[in-house]
mmCIF file of C-alpha atoms in Angstrom:
data_model
loop_
_atom_site.group_PDB
_atom_site.id
_atom_site.type_symbol
_atom_site.label_atom_id
_atom_site.label_comp_id
_atom_site.label_asym_id
_atom_site.label_seq_id
_atom_site.Cartn_x
_atom_site.Cartn_y
_atom_site.Cartn_z
ATOM 1 C CA MET L 204 68.445 38.138 -80.388
ATOM 2 C CA THR L 205 66.307 37.439 -77.032
ATOM 3 C CA VAL L 206 68.114 34.655 -75.318
ATOM 4 C CA PRO L 207 65.940 32.243 -74.039
ATOM 5 C CA ASN L 208 65.705 31.567 -70.211
ATOM 6 C CA PHE L 209 66.434 28.138 -69.869
ATOM 7 C CA ASN L 210 66.861 27.715 -66.066
ATOM 8 C CA ARG L 211 62.920 28.710 -65.611
ATOM 9 C CA SER L 212 61.663 26.573 -68.173
ATOM 10 C CA ASN L 213 63.597 23.891 -66.804
ATOM 11 C CA SER L 214 61.754 24.700 -63.520
ATOM 12 C CA PHE L 215 58.220 24.892 -64.918
ATOM 13 C CA LEU L 216 59.089 21.504 -65.706
ATOM 14 C CA GLN L 217 60.161 20.355 -63.055
ATOM 15 C CA GLN L 218 57.058 21.639 -61.070
ATOM 16 C CA THR L 219 54.748 20.251 -63.379
ATOM 17 C CA THR L 220 56.966 16.967 -63.079
ATOM 18 C CA THR L 221 56.041 17.216 -59.728
ATOM 19 C CA LEU L 222 52.321 17.956 -59.845
ATOM 20 C CA ASN L 223 52.274 14.807 -62.095
ATOM 21 C CA ILE L 224 53.810 12.209 -59.653
ATOM 22 C CA LEU L 225 51.825 13.715 -56.835
ATOM 23 C CA LEU L 226 48.472 12.652 -59.199
ATOM 24 C CA ILE L 227 49.242 9.847 -59.964
ATOM 25 C CA ILE L 228 50.004 8.298 -56.298
ATOM 26 C CA VAL L 229 46.775 10.787 -54.808
ATOM 27 C CA SER L 230 44.815 8.139 -57.696
ATOM 28 C CA ALA L 231 46.310 4.791 -57.007
ATOM 29 C CA LEU L 232 45.389 5.680 -53.010
ATOM 30 C CA LEU L 233 42.009 5.589 -53.768
ATOM 31 C CA LEU L 234 41.541 3.207 -56.824
ATOM 32 C CA LEU L 235 43.325 0.605 -53.839
ATOM 33 C CA ASP L 236 40.797 2.148 -51.383
ATOM 34 C CA PHE L 237 38.077 1.238 -53.178
ATOM 35 C CA LEU L 238 39.308 -2.031 -54.075
ATOM 36 C CA THR L 239 39.354 -2.617 -50.446
ATOM 37 C CA ARG L 240 36.088 -1.807 -49.773
ATOM 38 C CA LEU L 241 34.771 -3.202 -52.687
ATOM 39 C CA VAL L 242 36.199 -7.063 -51.915
ATOM 40 C CA GLY L 243 35.347 -6.351 -48.340
ATOM 41 C CA ASN L 244 31.409 -5.780 -49.327
ATOM 42 C CA ILE L 245 31.484 -8.377 -51.257
ATOM 43 C CA ASN L 246 32.846 -11.062 -48.906
ATOM 44 C CA ASN L 247 30.370 -9.905 -46.610
ATOM 45 C CA GLN L 248 27.582 -10.215 -48.691
ATOM 46 C CA SER L 249 29.067 -14.238 -50.569
ATOM 47 C CA SER L 250 30.050 -15.771 -46.400
ATOM 48 C CA GLY L 251 26.823 -14.844 -44.947
ATOM 49 C CA ASP L 252 27.801 -14.628 -41.498
ATOM 50 C CA GLY L 253 26.048 -11.929 -40.016
ATOM 51 C CA SER L 254 28.723 -9.072 -40.694
ATOM 52 C CA ALA L 255 26.008 -6.709 -41.663
ATOM 53 C CA ILE L 256 24.124 -7.813 -39.239
ATOM 54 C CA SER L 257 27.200 -7.967 -36.518
ATOM 55 C CA SER L 258 27.598 -4.715 -37.686
ATOM 56 C CA ALA L 259 24.263 -2.856 -37.070
ATOM 57 C CA ALA L 260 24.338 -4.840 -34.115
ATOM 58 C CA SER L 261 27.535 -3.014 -32.522
ATOM 59 C CA ALA L 262 26.303 0.403 -33.282
ATOM 60 C CA LEU L 263 23.968 -0.084 -30.698
ATOM 61 C CA SER L 264 26.075 -0.840 -28.298
ATOM 62 C CA THR L 265 25.697 0.770 -24.870
ATOM 63 C CA SER L 266 28.277 0.585 -21.708
ATOM 64 C CA SER L 267 28.534 -2.514 -19.605
ATOM 65 C CA ASP L 268 26.693 -2.797 -16.467
ATOM 66 C CA ALA L 269 26.592 -0.789 -13.594
ATOM 67 C CA ASN L 270 29.839 -2.496 -11.776
ATOM 68 C CA GLY L 271 30.966 -2.220 -15.598
ATOM 69 C CA ASP L 272 32.367 -5.830 -15.750
ATOM 70 C CA GLY L 273 29.825 -7.246 -16.967
ATOM 71 C CA PRO L 274 28.209 -7.650 -20.737
ATOM 72 C CA ILE L 275 27.412 -4.945 -22.337
ATOM 73 C CA MET L 276 23.531 -4.340 -22.544
ATOM 74 C CA TRP L 277 21.143 -3.447 -24.519
ATOM 75 C CA SER L 278 18.244 -0.599 -23.116
ATOM 76 C CA PRO L 279 14.744 -1.372 -24.051
ATOM 77 C CA GLU L 280 15.233 1.564 -26.689
ATOM 78 C CA GLN L 281 18.177 -0.584 -28.686
ATOM 79 C CA ILE L 282 15.968 -3.765 -28.126
ATOM 80 C CA VAL L 283 12.737 -2.348 -29.784
ATOM 81 C CA SER L 284 15.423 -0.273 -32.874
ATOM 82 C CA TYR L 285 16.637 -3.728 -33.656
ATOM 83 C CA MET L 286 13.675 -5.678 -33.659
ATOM 84 C CA THR L 287 11.858 -2.897 -36.230
ATOM 85 C CA ALA L 288 15.158 -3.363 -38.038
ATOM 86 C CA TYR L 289 15.004 -7.553 -38.483
ATOM 87 C CA PRO L 290 11.290 -8.216 -37.787
ATOM 88 C CA GLN L 291 11.730 -11.657 -37.253
ATOM 89 C CA ARG L 292 11.846 -13.981 -33.982
ATOM 90 C CA SER L 293 14.555 -15.839 -34.737
ATOM 91 C CA TYR L 294 16.260 -12.467 -34.493
ATOM 92 C CA PHE L 295 15.642 -12.513 -30.840
ATOM 93 C CA SER L 296 18.247 -14.899 -30.984
ATOM 94 C CA HIS L 297 20.781 -11.572 -31.473
ATOM 95 C CA PHE L 298 19.659 -10.736 -27.568
ATOM 96 C CA PHE L 299 22.132 -13.144 -26.603
ATOM 97 C CA ALA L 300 24.870 -12.151 -28.921
ATOM 98 C CA TYR L 301 24.951 -9.288 -29.019
ATOM 99 C CA GLY L 302 22.787 -7.726 -26.577
ATOM 100 C CA GLY L 303 24.236 -8.636 -23.716
ATOM 101 C CA PHE L 304 21.675 -11.414 -22.572
ATOM 102 C CA ARG L 305 22.760 -14.864 -21.077
ATOM 103 C CA ARG L 306 19.537 -16.457 -19.367
ATOM 104 C CA GLY L 307 16.671 -17.536 -21.573
ATOM 105 C CA ILE L 308 13.892 -20.185 -21.529
ATOM 106 C CA GLU L 309 11.611 -21.477 -24.048
ATOM 107 C CA ILE L 310 7.938 -23.307 -22.831
ATOM 108 C CA GLY L 311 6.681 -24.630 -25.648
ATOM 109 C CA VAL L 312 9.613 -27.216 -27.280
ATOM 110 C CA GLN L 313 7.761 -29.256 -29.386
ATOM 111 C CA ASP L 314 10.499 -30.831 -31.798
ATOM 112 C CA GLY L 315 13.572 -28.118 -30.886
ATOM 113 C CA ARG L 316 13.514 -26.406 -34.275
ATOM 114 C CA TYR L 317 12.848 -22.873 -32.818
ATOM 115 C CA SER L 318 15.261 -23.933 -30.321
ATOM 116 C CA GLU L 319 18.055 -25.132 -32.564
ATOM 117 C CA VAL L 320 17.973 -21.289 -34.297
ATOM 118 C CA LEU L 321 18.561 -19.585 -30.466
ATOM 119 C CA LEU L 322 21.668 -22.715 -30.195
ATOM 120 C CA ASP L 323 23.587 -22.434 -33.664
ATOM 121 C CA GLN L 324 22.943 -18.512 -33.745
ATOM 122 C CA ASN L 325 24.770 -18.050 -30.807
ATOM 123 C CA ALA L 326 27.336 -20.847 -30.592
ATOM 124 C CA ARG L 327 28.827 -19.360 -33.429
ATOM 125 C CA LEU L 328 28.748 -15.724 -32.476
ATOM 126 C CA LEU L 329 28.474 -15.407 -28.671
ATOM 127 C CA LYS L 330 31.454 -16.156 -27.083
ATOM 128 C CA ASP L 331 30.641 -15.829 -23.609
ATOM 129 C CA HIS L 332 29.000 -19.022 -21.288
ATOM 130 C CA TRP L 333 25.148 -18.625 -21.303
ATOM 131 C CA SER L 334 21.925 -21.195 -20.402
ATOM 132 C CA LEU L 335 18.873 -22.401 -21.366
ATOM 133 C CA VAL L 336 15.680 -24.126 -19.907
ATOM 134 C CA LEU L 337 13.664 -25.594 -22.479
ATOM 135 C CA VAL L 338 9.966 -26.918 -21.499
ATOM 136 C CA ASP L 339 7.360 -29.131 -22.323
ATOM 137 C CA PRO L 340 5.728 -32.046 -21.096
ATOM 138 C CA HIS L 341 5.989 -34.235 -24.036
ATOM 139 C CA PRO L 342 8.762 -34.206 -25.637
ATOM 140 C CA THR L 343 8.628 -35.704 -29.326
ATOM 141 C CA LYS L 344 11.620 -37.940 -30.740
ATOM 142 C CA TYR L 345 13.170 -35.428 -32.955
ATOM 143 C CA LEU L 346 13.749 -33.421 -29.363
ATOM 144 C CA LYS L 347 15.135 -36.715 -27.712
ATOM 145 C CA GLU L 348 17.113 -36.422 -30.901
ATOM 146 C CA ARG L 349 18.234 -33.427 -30.966
ATOM 147 C CA LEU L 350 19.589 -33.434 -27.247
ATOM 148 C CA GLY L 351 21.050 -37.498 -27.165
ATOM 149 C CA MET L 352 18.098 -38.077 -24.174
ATOM 150 C CA ASP L 353 17.393 -42.220 -23.101
ATOM 151 C CA GLY L 354 21.670 -42.582 -23.453
ATOM 152 C CA LYS L 355 22.099 -41.458 -26.917
ATOM 153 C CA PRO L 356 24.352 -39.129 -28.658
ATOM 154 C CA GLY L 357 22.343 -36.072 -29.315
ATOM 155 C CA VAL L 358 22.463 -33.940 -32.307
ATOM 156 C CA TRP L 359 22.701 -30.910 -30.505
ATOM 157 C CA LYS L 360 26.251 -31.976 -29.179
ATOM 158 C CA GLN L 361 27.365 -33.254 -32.646
ATOM 159 C CA GLU L 362 26.452 -30.878 -34.471
ATOM 160 C CA GLY L 363 28.434 -28.075 -32.023
ATOM 161 C CA TYR L 364 25.594 -26.001 -30.494
ATOM 162 C CA LEU L 365 26.236 -26.834 -26.956
ATOM 163 C CA LYS L 366 29.928 -25.779 -26.811
ATOM 164 C CA ASN L 367 29.467 -22.318 -24.890
ATOM 165 C CA VAL L 368 25.884 -23.748 -23.005
ATOM 166 C CA ASP L 369 24.221 -24.702 -20.657
ATOM 167 C CA VAL L 370 20.793 -26.357 -21.374
ATOM 168 C CA THR L 371 18.310 -27.242 -18.642
ATOM 169 C CA PHE L 372 15.526 -29.439 -20.271
ATOM 170 C CA GLU L 373 12.072 -29.609 -17.290
ATOM 171 C CA ARG L 374 9.661 -32.254 -18.732
ATOM 172 C CA THR L 375 6.862 -30.249 -17.175
ATOM 173 C CA THR L 376 4.328 -27.429 -18.080
ATOM 174 C CA ALA L 377 4.882 -23.915 -17.756
ATOM 175 C CA MET L 378 1.752 -23.686 -14.569
ATOM 176 C CA ASP L 379 3.846 -26.840 -12.478
ATOM 177 C CA PRO L 380 4.501 -24.450 -8.972
ATOM 178 C CA GLU L 381 7.740 -26.643 -8.480
ATOM 179 C CA LEU L 382 9.204 -25.403 -12.159
ATOM 180 C CA ILE L 383 7.939 -21.869 -11.391
ATOM 181 C CA ALA L 384 9.613 -21.712 -7.568
ATOM 182 C CA LYS L 385 13.210 -23.058 -9.450
ATOM 183 C CA TYR L 386 13.313 -19.704 -10.885
ATOM 184 C CA PRO L 387 12.975 -17.172 -8.670
ATOM 185 C CA ASP L 388 11.519 -13.418 -9.556
ATOM 186 C CA GLY L 389 14.277 -11.577 -11.906
ATOM 187 C CA TYR L 390 15.905 -13.907 -13.104
ATOM 188 C CA PHE L 391 15.986 -14.171 -16.442
ATOM 189 C CA ASP L 392 16.436 -11.748 -19.390
ATOM 190 C CA PHE L 393 14.397 -13.477 -22.275
ATOM 191 C CA VAL L 394 11.157 -15.647 -21.709
ATOM 192 C CA TYR L 395 9.986 -17.325 -24.833
ATOM 193 C CA LEU L 396 6.064 -18.866 -24.382
ATOM 194 C CA ASP L 397 4.817 -21.786 -27.282
ATOM 195 C CA GLY L 398 3.105 -23.549 -25.197
ATOM 196 C CA LEU L 399 -0.314 -23.925 -24.596
ATOM 197 C CA HIS L 400 -2.380 -21.553 -27.048
ATOM 198 C CA GLU L 401 -5.695 -21.022 -25.095
ATOM 199 C CA HIS L 402 -6.681 -17.486 -23.845
ATOM 200 C CA HIS L 403 -7.245 -18.394 -20.625
ATOM 201 C CA GLU L 404 -4.034 -20.692 -20.904
ATOM 202 C CA VAL L 405 -2.179 -17.481 -21.838
ATOM 203 C CA ARG L 406 -4.309 -15.168 -19.583
ATOM 204 C CA ALA L 407 -2.501 -16.939 -16.227
ATOM 205 C CA GLU L 408 0.844 -17.967 -17.685
ATOM 206 C CA ILE L 409 1.645 -14.216 -18.078
ATOM 207 C CA PRO L 410 1.620 -12.766 -15.171
ATOM 208 C CA ILE L 411 3.980 -14.835 -13.758
ATOM 209 C CA TRP L 412 6.570 -15.262 -16.188
ATOM 210 C CA TRP L 413 6.045 -11.367 -16.781
ATOM 211 C CA HIS L 414 7.703 -11.182 -12.758
ATOM 212 C CA LYS L 415 10.673 -14.005 -14.386
ATOM 213 C CA VAL L 416 12.013 -11.830 -16.471
ATOM 214 C CA ARG L 417 14.957 -9.109 -15.031
ATOM 215 C CA SER L 418 14.367 -5.152 -15.590
ATOM 216 C CA GLY L 419 15.190 -4.913 -19.139
ATOM 217 C CA GLY L 420 14.556 -8.498 -20.123
ATOM 218 C CA VAL L 421 12.156 -9.354 -22.614
ATOM 219 C CA LEU L 422 9.097 -11.149 -22.221
ATOM 220 C CA ALA L 423 7.903 -12.737 -25.363
ATOM 221 C CA GLY L 424 5.415 -14.866 -27.164
ATOM 222 C CA HIS L 425 4.532 -17.258 -29.967
ATOM 223 C CA ASP L 426 0.759 -16.586 -32.420
ATOM 224 C CA TYR L 427 0.283 -12.741 -32.022
ATOM 225 C CA CYS L 428 -2.359 -12.790 -35.341
ATOM 226 C CA ASN L 429 -6.221 -12.609 -35.695
ATOM 227 C CA TYR L 430 -8.945 -12.889 -38.920
ATOM 228 C CA GLY L 431 -9.000 -8.693 -38.237
ATOM 229 C CA GLU L 432 -10.979 -8.213 -34.778
ATOM 230 C CA GLU L 433 -10.122 -5.476 -33.002
ATOM 231 C CA GLY L 434 -7.036 -4.604 -30.176
ATOM 232 C CA LEU L 435 -7.748 -2.977 -27.095
ATOM 233 C CA SER L 436 -6.676 0.717 -25.815
ATOM 234 C CA CYS L 437 -2.995 -0.420 -25.025
ATOM 235 C CA ASN L 438 0.105 1.198 -26.710
ATOM 236 C CA GLY L 439 1.281 -1.041 -29.543
ATOM 237 C CA CYS L 440 -2.394 -2.586 -30.035
ATOM 238 C CA LYS L 441 -4.597 -1.599 -32.289
ATOM 239 C CA GLU L 442 -2.049 -2.870 -34.811
ATOM 240 C CA ILE L 443 -2.715 -6.599 -35.139
ATOM 241 C CA PRO L 444 -0.879 -9.102 -37.487
ATOM 242 C CA GLU L 445 -3.122 -10.794 -39.524
ATOM 243 C CA CYS L 446 -3.239 -14.325 -39.920
ATOM 244 C CA ARG L 447 -1.889 -16.125 -43.041
ATOM 245 C CA PRO L 448 -1.848 -19.306 -44.942
ATOM 246 C CA TYR L 449 0.302 -22.506 -44.211
ATOM 247 C CA THR L 450 3.961 -22.886 -45.605
ATOM 248 C CA LEU L 451 4.317 -25.455 -47.903
ATOM 249 C CA TYR L 452 6.476 -26.762 -45.150
ATOM 250 C CA GLY L 453 3.591 -26.861 -42.888
ATOM 251 C CA VAL L 454 1.475 -28.386 -46.040
ATOM 252 C CA ASP L 455 3.842 -30.862 -46.023
ATOM 253 C CA SER L 456 3.213 -31.692 -42.714
ATOM 254 C CA ALA L 457 -0.181 -32.932 -42.743
ATOM 255 C CA GLY L 458 -1.157 -29.376 -43.032
ATOM 256 C CA PRO L 459 -4.489 -27.954 -44.725
ATOM 257 C CA LYS L 460 -3.781 -26.917 -48.145
ATOM 258 C CA GLU L 461 -5.964 -24.018 -48.319
ATOM 259 C CA GLY L 462 -6.507 -21.221 -46.288
ATOM 260 C CA ARG L 463 -4.935 -19.577 -43.605
ATOM 261 C CA SER L 464 -3.372 -20.753 -40.012
ATOM 262 C CA SER L 465 -5.545 -20.671 -37.224
ATOM 263 C CA ASN L 466 -7.162 -17.454 -35.123
ATOM 264 C CA GLN L 467 -5.136 -17.291 -32.942
ATOM 265 C CA ASN L 468 -7.135 -13.816 -31.106
ATOM 266 C CA GLY L 469 -7.052 -15.409 -27.820
ATOM 267 C CA VAL L 470 -3.755 -15.076 -27.966
ATOM 268 C CA VAL L 471 -4.070 -11.666 -28.766
ATOM 269 C CA MET L 472 -6.656 -10.963 -26.234
ATOM 270 C CA ALA L 473 -4.765 -12.607 -23.416
ATOM 271 C CA VAL L 474 -1.346 -10.384 -23.970
ATOM 272 C CA GLN L 475 -3.359 -7.118 -24.528
ATOM 273 C CA GLU L 476 -6.113 -7.891 -21.478
ATOM 274 C CA TRP L 477 -3.264 -8.414 -19.335
ATOM 275 C CA MET L 478 -1.746 -4.864 -19.884
ATOM 276 C CA VAL L 479 -4.570 -3.650 -19.267
ATOM 277 C CA GLU L 480 -6.109 -5.333 -16.405
ATOM 278 C CA GLU L 481 -2.661 -6.581 -14.487
ATOM 279 C CA SER L 482 -0.094 -5.398 -15.323
ATOM 280 C CA GLY L 483 0.444 -1.611 -13.291
ATOM 281 C CA ASP L 484 2.335 0.204 -16.421
ATOM 282 C CA PRO L 485 0.028 1.361 -18.942
ATOM 283 C CA THR L 486 3.679 2.848 -20.425
ATOM 284 C CA LEU L 487 4.108 -0.545 -21.401
ATOM 285 C CA THR L 488 4.223 -1.242 -25.339
ATOM 286 C CA VAL L 489 3.514 -4.193 -27.224
ATOM 287 C CA HIS L 490 5.768 -5.059 -30.372
ATOM 288 C CA HIS L 491 5.689 -7.873 -32.855
ATOM 289 C CA THR L 492 7.531 -9.402 -35.492
ATOM 290 C CA GLN L 493 6.175 -9.767 -39.264
ATOM 291 C CA GLU L 494 8.085 -13.066 -40.603
ATOM 292 C CA ASP L 495 8.238 -11.754 -44.011
ATOM 293 C CA TYR L 496 11.518 -13.102 -44.287
ATOM 294 C CA THR L 497 12.832 -15.280 -47.855
ATOM 295 C CA ARG L 498 15.305 -17.944 -47.919
ATOM 296 C CA LYS L 499 17.986 -15.203 -49.540
ATOM 297 C CA SER L 500 16.954 -12.583 -46.758
ATOM 298 C CA LEU L 501 17.699 -15.041 -43.922
ATOM 299 C CA ALA L 502 21.109 -16.647 -45.700
ATOM 300 C CA LYS L 503 22.826 -12.988 -45.643
ATOM 301 C CA ASP L 504 22.524 -13.258 -41.883
ATOM 302 C CA GLY L 505 24.090 -16.649 -41.499
ATOM 303 C CA PHE L 506 20.669 -18.139 -40.530
ATOM 304 C CA GLU L 507 19.780 -22.216 -41.948
ATOM 305 C CA PHE L 508 16.182 -21.668 -44.129
ATOM 306 C CA TYR L 509 15.424 -25.051 -42.221
ATOM 307 C CA GLN L 510 15.557 -24.146 -39.483
ATOM 308 C CA VAL L 511 13.823 -20.905 -39.481
ATOM 309 C CA ILE L 512 10.599 -22.079 -41.316
ATOM 310 C CA ALA L 513 7.541 -23.345 -39.638
ATOM 311 C CA ARG L 514 4.402 -24.372 -40.088
ATOM 312 C CA ASP L 515 3.151 -20.882 -40.179
ATOM 313 C CA ARG L 516 4.313 -17.925 -40.168
ATOM 314 C CA ASN L 517 2.644 -16.243 -37.240
ATOM 315 C CA PRO L 518 4.231 -13.411 -35.857
ATOM 316 C CA SER L 519 5.605 -13.280 -32.214
ATOM 317 C CA TRP L 520 4.692 -10.728 -29.736
ATOM 318 C CA PHE L 521 7.417 -9.168 -26.918
ATOM 319 C CA ILE L 522 7.240 -6.900 -24.261
ATOM 320 C CA VAL L 523 10.152 -5.061 -22.896
ATOM 321 C CA LYS L 524 10.636 -5.156 -18.834
ATOM 322 C CA PRO L 525 11.174 -1.711 -17.460
#
């Protein structure tokens, strides 16, 4: 008669039990990690606070300035990469929030709708102090209400858009000698031209305001589209977006109900002619936005659709200064 070895059986049972416990613990940890990630993704998607954008922008961050004590500055390559991923002019605002820009100027403000995008985004996303100069010779009643001109409480201040920014309003034009002399060359990180749109006017503005942009900064402008005319021989000049129909907002604002927005080939040629004839730098490249945003895409990244939508979807051009 063979006597069973109970000690060996008990040892095997203990090993099996221990292994099962370890498997249960590992499974529980994996499940907890999965649930944590799932909840985090849901919160990011539902909050609409630009979390995905913030992560993408953080991935682009480089070291601080040469002294090690300034804001983190995006390189020209990083600026282009970001705008390729998010090709809407609204995302120019993130040059300040994430890219280290601190001084901007918008020339041609009209009602202040685009200015409000810049202010709103950076009131929420940027902790540092920054400055924005707004230039327009004919402020509308809506801009006056936003700025708080004529001694009335301003909408922007009431909404909290001005908590970390110095806003200066210049009631003049881009070519005013006093305005030009007021800001030294290399002063601005970002210059946005959206005033006059005739070819000779834009052509005159570009060289002056190019000098006001620091190295690594951006010169940009609105209404970069045409009806299919060919571009010149410069970097990025062959790809010109076509002007598209007016938006419903534009139609409601007494715009035409049929047809596309006006041909802006004068603006296109002004930019490209300056690059070819006067810039003196054959390495310069002109880029442009797409303006193919939707209400959903804007909300996901923390933008208000009513602020962004304009009479048209005309793209913007931009050039990064080496």
